[in-house]
Structure formats: structure tokens, C-alpha cells
Coordinates of N, CA and C in Angstrom, one line a residue:
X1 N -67.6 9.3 29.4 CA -67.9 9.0 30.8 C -66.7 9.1 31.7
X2 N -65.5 8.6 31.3 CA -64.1 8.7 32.1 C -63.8 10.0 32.1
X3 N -64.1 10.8 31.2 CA -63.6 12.4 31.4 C -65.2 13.2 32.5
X4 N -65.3 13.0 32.6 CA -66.7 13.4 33.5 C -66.0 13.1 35.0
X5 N -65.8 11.6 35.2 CA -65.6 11.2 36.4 C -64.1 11.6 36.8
X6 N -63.2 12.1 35.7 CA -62.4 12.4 36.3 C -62.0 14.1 36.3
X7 N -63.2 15.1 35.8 CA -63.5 16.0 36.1 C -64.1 16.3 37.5
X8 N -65.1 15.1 37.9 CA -65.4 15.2 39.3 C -64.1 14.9 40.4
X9 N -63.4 14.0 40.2 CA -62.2 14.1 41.2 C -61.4 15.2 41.2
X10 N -61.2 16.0 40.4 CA -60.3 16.8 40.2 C -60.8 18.0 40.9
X11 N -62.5 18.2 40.6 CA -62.9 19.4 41.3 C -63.1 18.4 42.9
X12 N -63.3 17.6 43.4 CA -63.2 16.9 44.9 C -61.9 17.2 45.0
X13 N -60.7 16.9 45.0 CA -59.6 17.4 44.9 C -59.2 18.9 45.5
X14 N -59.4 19.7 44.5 CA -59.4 21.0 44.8 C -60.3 21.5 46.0
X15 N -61.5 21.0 46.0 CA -62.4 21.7 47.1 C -61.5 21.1 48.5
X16 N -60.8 19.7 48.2 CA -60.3 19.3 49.8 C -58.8 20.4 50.4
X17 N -58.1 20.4 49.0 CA -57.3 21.3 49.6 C -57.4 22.9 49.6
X18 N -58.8 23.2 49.3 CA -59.1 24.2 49.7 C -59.6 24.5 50.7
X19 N -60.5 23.8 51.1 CA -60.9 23.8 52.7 C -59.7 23.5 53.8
X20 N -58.5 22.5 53.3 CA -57.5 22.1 54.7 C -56.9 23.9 54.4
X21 N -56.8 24.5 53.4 CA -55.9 25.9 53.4 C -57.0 27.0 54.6
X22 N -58.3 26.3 54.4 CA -58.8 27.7 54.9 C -58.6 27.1 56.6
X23 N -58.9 25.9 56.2 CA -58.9 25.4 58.1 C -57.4 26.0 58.6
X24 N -55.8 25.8 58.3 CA -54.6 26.3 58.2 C -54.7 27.9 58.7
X25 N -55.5 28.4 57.7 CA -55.3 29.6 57.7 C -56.3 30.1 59.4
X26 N -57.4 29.5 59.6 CA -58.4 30.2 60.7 C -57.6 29.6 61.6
X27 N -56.5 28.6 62.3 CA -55.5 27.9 63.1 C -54.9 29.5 63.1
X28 N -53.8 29.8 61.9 CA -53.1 31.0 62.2 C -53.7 31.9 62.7
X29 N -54.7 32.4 62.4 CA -55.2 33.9 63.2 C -55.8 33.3 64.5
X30 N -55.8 32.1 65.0 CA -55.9 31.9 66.5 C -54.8 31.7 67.4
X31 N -54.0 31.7 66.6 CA -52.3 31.4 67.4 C -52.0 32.6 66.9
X32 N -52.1 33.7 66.4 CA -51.7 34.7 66.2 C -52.5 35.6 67.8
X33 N -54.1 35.5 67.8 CA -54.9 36.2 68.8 C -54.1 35.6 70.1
X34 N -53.8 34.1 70.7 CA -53.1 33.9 71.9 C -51.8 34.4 71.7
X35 N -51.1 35.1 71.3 CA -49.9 35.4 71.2 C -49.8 36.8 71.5
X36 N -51.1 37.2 71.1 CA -51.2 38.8 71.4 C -51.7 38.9 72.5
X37 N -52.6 37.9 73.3 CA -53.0 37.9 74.8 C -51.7 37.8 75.4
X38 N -50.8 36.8 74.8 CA -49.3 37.1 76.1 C -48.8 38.4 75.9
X39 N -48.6 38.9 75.0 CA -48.2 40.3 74.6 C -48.7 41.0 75.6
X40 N -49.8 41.3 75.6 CA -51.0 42.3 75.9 C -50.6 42.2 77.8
X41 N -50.3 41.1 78.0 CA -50.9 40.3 79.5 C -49.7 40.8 80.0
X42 N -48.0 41.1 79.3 CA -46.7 41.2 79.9 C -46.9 42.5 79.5
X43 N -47.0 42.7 78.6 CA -47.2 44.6 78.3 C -47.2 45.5 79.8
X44 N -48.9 44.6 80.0 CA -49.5 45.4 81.2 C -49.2 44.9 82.9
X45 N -48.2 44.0 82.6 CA -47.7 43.7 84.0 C -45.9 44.4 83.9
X46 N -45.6 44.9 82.6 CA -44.2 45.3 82.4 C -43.2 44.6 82.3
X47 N -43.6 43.6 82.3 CA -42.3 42.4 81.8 C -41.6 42.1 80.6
X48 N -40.2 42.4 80.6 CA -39.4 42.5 80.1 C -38.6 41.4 80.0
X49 N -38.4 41.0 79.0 CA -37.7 39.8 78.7 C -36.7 39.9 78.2
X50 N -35.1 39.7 79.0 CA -34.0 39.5 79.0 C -33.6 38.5 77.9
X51 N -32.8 38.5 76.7 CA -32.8 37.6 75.6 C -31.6 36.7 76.1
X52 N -30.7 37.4 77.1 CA -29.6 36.6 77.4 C -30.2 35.6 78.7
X53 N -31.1 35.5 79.4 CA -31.5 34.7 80.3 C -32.6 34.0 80.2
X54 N -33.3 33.4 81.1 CA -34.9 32.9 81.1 C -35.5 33.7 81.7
X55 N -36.7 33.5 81.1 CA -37.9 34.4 81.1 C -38.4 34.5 82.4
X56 N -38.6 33.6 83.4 CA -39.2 33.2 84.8 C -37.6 34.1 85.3
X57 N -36.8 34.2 85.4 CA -35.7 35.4 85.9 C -35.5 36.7 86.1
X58 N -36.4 36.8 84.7 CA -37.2 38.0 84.6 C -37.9 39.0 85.2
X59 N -38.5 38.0 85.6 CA -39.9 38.3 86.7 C -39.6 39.7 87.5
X60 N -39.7 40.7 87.4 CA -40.1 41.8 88.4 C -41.2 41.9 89.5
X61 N -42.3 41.4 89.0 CA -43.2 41.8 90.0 C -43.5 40.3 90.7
X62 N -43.9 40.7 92.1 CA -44.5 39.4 92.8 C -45.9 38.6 92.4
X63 N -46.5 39.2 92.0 CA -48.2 38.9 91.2 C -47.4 38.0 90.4
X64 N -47.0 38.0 89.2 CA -46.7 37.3 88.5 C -45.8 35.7 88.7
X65 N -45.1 36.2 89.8 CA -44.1 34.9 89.8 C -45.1 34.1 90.4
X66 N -46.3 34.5 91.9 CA -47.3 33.9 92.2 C -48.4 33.4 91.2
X67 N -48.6 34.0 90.1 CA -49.2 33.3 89.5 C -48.9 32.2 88.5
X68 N -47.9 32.8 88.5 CA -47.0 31.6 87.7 C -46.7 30.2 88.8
X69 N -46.2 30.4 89.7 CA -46.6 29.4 90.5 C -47.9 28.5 90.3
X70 N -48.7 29.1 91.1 CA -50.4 28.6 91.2 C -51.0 28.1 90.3
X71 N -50.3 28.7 88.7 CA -50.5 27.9 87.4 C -50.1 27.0 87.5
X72 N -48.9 26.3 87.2 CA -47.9 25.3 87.3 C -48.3 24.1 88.3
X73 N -48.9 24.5 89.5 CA -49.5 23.7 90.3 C -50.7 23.2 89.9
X74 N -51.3 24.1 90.0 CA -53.1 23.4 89.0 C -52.7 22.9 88.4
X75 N -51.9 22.9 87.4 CA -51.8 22.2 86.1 C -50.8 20.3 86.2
X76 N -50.3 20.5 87.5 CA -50.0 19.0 88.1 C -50.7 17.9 88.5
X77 N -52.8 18.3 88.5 CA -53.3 17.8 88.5 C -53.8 17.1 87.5
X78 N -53.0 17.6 86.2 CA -54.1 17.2 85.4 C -54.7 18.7 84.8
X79 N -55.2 18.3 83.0 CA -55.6 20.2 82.9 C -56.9 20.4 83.7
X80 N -56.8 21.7 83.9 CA -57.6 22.3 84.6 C -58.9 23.0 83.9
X81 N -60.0 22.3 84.8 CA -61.6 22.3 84.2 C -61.9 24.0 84.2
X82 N -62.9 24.4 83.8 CA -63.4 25.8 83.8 C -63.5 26.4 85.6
X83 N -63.7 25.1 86.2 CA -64.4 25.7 87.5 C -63.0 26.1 88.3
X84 N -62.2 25.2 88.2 CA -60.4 25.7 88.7 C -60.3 26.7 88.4
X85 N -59.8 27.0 87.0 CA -59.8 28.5 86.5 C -60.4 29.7 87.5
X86 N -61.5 29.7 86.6 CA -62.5 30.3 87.8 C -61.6 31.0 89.2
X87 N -61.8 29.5 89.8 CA -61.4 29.4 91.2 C -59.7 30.1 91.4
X88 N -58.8 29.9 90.6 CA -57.6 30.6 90.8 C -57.8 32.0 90.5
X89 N -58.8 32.1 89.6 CA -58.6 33.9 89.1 C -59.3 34.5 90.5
X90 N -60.2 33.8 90.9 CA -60.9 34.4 92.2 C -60.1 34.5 93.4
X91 N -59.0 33.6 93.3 CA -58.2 33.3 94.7 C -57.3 34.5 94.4
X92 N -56.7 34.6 92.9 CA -55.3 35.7 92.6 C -56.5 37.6 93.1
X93 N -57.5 37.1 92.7 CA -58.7 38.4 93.0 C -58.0 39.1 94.4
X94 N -58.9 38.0 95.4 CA -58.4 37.8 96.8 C -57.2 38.0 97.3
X95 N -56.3 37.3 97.2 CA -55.0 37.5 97.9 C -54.1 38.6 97.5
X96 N -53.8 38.9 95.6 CA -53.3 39.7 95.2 C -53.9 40.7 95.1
X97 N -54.8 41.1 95.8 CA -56.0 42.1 95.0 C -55.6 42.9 93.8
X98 N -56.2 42.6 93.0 CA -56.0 42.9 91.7 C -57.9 42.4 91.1
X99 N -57.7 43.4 90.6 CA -59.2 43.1 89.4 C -59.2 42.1 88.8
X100 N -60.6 41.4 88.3 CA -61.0 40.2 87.8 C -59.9 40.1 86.5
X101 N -59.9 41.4 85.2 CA -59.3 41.6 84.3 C -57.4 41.2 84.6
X102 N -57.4 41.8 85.4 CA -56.1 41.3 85.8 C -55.6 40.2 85.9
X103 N -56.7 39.6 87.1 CA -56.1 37.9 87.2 C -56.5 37.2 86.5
X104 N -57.2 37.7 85.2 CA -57.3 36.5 83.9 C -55.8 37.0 83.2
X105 N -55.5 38.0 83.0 CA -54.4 38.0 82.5 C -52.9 37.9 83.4
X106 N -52.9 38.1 84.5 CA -51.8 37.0 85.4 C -51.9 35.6 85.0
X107 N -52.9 35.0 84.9 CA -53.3 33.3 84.6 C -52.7 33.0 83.2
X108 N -52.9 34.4 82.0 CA -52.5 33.9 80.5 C -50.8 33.9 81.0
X109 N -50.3 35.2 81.5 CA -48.9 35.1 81.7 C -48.1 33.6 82.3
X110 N -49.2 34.1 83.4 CA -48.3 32.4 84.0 C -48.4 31.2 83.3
X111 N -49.3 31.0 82.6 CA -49.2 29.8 81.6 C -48.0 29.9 80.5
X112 N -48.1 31.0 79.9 CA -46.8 31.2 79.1 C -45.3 31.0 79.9
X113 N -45.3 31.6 81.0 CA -44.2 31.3 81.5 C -44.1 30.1 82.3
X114 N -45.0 29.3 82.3 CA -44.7 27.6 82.8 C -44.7 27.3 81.6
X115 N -45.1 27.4 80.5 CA -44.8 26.9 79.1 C -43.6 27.3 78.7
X116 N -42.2 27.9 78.9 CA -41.5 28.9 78.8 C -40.1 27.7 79.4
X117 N -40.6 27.1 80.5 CA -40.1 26.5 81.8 C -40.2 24.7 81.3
X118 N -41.1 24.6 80.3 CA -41.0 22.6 79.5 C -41.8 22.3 80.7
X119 N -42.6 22.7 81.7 CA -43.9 21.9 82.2 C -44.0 22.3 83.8
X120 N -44.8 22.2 84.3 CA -45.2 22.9 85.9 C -43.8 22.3 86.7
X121 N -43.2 21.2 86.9 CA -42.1 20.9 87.7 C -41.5 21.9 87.8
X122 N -41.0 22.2 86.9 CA -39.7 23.4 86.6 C -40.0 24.6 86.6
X123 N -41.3 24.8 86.4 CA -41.5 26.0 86.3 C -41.8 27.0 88.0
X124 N -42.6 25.2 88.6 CA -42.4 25.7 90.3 C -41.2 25.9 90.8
X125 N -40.4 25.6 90.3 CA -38.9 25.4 90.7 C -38.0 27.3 90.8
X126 N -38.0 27.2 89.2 CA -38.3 28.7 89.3 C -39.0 29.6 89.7
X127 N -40.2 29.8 89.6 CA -41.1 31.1 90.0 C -41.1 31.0 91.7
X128 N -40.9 29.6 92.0 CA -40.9 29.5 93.8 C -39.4 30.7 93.8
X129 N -38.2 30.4 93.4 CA -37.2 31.0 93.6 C -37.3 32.6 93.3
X130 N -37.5 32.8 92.0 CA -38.4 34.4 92.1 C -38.6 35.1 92.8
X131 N -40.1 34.2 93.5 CA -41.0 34.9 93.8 C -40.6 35.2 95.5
X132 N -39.2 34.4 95.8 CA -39.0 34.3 97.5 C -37.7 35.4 97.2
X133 N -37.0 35.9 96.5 CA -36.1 37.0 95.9 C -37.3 38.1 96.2
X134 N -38.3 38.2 95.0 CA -39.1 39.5 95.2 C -40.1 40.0 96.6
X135 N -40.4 38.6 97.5 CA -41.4 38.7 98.3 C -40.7 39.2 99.9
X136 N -38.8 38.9 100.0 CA -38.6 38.5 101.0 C -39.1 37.5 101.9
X137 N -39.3 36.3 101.5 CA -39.5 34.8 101.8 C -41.2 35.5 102.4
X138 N -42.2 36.0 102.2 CA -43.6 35.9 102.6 C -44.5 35.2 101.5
X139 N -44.8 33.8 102.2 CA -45.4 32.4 101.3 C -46.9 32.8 101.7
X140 N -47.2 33.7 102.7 CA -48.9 33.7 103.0 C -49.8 33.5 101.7
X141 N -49.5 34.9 101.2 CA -50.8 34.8 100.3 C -50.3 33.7 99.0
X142 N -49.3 32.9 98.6 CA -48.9 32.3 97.7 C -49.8 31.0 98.1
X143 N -49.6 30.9 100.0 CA -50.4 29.0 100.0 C -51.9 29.5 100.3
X144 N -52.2 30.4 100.1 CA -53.4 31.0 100.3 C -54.3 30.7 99.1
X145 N -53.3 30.7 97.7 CA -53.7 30.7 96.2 C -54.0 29.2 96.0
X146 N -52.8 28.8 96.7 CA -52.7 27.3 96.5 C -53.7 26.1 96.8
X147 N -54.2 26.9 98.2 CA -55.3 26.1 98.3 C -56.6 25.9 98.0
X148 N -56.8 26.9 97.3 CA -57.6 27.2 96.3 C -57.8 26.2 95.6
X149 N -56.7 25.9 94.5 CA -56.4 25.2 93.4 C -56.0 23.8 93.7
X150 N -56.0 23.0 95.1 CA -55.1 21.9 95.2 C -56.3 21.0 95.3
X151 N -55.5 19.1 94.9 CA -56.8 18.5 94.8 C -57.1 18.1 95.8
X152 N -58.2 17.1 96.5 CA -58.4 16.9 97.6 C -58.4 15.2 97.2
X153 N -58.1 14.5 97.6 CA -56.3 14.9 98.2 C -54.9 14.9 97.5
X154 N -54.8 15.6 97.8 CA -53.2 15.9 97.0 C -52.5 14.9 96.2
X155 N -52.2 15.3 94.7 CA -51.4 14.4 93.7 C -50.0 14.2 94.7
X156 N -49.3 13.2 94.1 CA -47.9 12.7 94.4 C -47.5 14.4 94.2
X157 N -47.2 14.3 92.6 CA -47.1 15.9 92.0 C -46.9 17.2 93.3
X158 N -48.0 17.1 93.5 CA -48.7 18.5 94.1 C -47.4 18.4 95.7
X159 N -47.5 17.0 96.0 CA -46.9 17.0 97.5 C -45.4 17.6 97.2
X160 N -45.1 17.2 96.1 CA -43.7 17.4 95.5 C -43.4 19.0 94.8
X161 N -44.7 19.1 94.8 CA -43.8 20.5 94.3 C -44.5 21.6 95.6
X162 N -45.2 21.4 96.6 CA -45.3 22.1 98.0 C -43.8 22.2 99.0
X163 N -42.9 20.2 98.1 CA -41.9 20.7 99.3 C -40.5 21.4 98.4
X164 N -40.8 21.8 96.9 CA -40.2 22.5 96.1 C -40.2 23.8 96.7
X165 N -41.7 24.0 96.7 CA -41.7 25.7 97.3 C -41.1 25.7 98.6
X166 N -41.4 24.7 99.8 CA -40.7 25.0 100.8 C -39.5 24.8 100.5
X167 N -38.3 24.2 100.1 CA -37.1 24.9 99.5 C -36.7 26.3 99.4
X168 N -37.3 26.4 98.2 CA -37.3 27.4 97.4 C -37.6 29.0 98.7
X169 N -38.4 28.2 99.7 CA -38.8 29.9 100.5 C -37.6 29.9 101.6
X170 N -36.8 28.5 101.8 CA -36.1 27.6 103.1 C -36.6 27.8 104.3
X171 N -37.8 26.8 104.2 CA -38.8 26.4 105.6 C -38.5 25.1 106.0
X172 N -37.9 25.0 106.9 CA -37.9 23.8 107.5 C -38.6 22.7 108.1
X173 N -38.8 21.8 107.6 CA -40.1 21.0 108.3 C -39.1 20.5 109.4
X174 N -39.8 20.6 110.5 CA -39.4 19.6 111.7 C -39.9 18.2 111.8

């Protein structure tokens, strides 16, 4: 009877760390797939990443540093529900005109590069600076995006990193 029951633990045993290997392994080919969406996402916006600098430095184009922005912002609310999303890829539609396809993959970039940046503070900090290098200081269509995505009424956060951007563009509040 003891060799029975301890043939059953042994195959319970096996079956557990067979299933945590397979669960491990279906984890890797989904961190492998979002890894290829950043790929895919900088590929097709041409971003090149400088090994001697940071990544948000990088930035060439103005689409991206704006959406890198507008990311980082939503994301000071608090994460952002399906309908935000939504709502920013429709705003980056709008202002950047750029196709739907696009501004879902401006939105994957910019999250990598606020993830890139240790969290939306910093990351506004930079992409505001960027994006006022690439734009020649034009904030239009940036608070255009923004208001899109901002809460009603504005986190501490959010007020804080509005007067980051205005820094960053050097607008003066009177």
C-alpha cells in the first residue's frame, strides 16, 4: 500500500512541474510576441537606438516623442482602461494624422519608451524636451492629445507634469 501511494505522489509531482514548465514556457513566447511589437513598432517609425545614450534622445521623429508623452500622461492616472486607449489612438489618428495601425503602434513605442525612462514623471520630462527640439516649441496638437486622455479633474500628477511640459516648451504662465 505505501509503494502505491508513494507512486501516486511521485507521478502528482511530475505532472506539477510539468505543467509550471509549460505555464514558463507559454509566459516566454508572450514576452518574446511584445518584444517583437516594439521591434516591429521602432522598425516602422525608424528609430534607432543610440547604445551610448538614452533611448527618448533618440527620438527623430515628432509622432513619437508626442506619443510618448500622451503615454506617460494617461498612465499618471492610474493604468489606463480599454476606453482611454481607444481614446488616445483616436486623438494620435486626429492630430498626428496617421492611420489607426499606426497609432496603435506609436502607443506600443511610447510605452516602451516611458518604460525605458523608470515611469511617466521622467519620461514626460524627456519626450516634452525632444519633442520641443523636433517641433520648434509647437505644443498645439501635443495639448490637443492631451486632452483627450486627461482626468476630469486633473490628478496632482497630471497638473505636474502639464507644468513639466510647459518648461520643457518655455511658456510662461503669467
Amino acid at each position: 500500500m505505501h509503494i502505491i501511494v508513494a507512486a501516486i505522489g511521485i507521478i502528482a509531482g511530475l505532472y506539477f512541474f510539468v505543467m509550471r514548465a509549460k505555464n514558463a514556457a507559454e509566459m516566454t513566447h508572450e514576452l518574446l510576441d511584445v518584444a517583437d511589437d516594439v521591434r516591429a513598432a521602432a522598425r516602422r517609425f525608424g528609430f534607432r537606438r543610440n547604445k551610448a545614450g538614452h533611448p527618448v534622445d533618440a527620438i527623430e521623429d515628432a509622432n513619437t516623442a508626442a506619443a510618448t508623452v500622451a503615454t506617460a500622461y494617461m498612465e499618471l492616472h492610474g493604468l489606463p482602461s480599454e476606453d482611454m486607449r481607444a481614446d488616445l489612438i483616436k486623438s494620435l489618428q486626429t492630430e498626428l494624422q496617421v492611420e489607426k495601425k499606426d497609432g496603435e503602434e506609436l502607443l506600443i513605442l511610447g510605452r516602451w519608451l516611458m518604460n525605458e525612462c523608470n515611469g511617466p514623471s521622467p519620461a514626460i520630462t524627456r519626450a516634452a524636451r525632444q519633442l520641443y527640439k523636433l517641433t520648434s516649441g509647437d505644443i498645439g496638437p501635443l495639448m490637443e492629445i492631451l486632452k483627450s486622455v486627461s482626468a476630469d479633474p486633473l490628478s496632482d500628477q497630471q497638473r505636474d507634469a502639464l507644468d513639466e511640459i510647459r518648461r520643457a516648451f518655455r511658456i510662461r504662465v503669467s
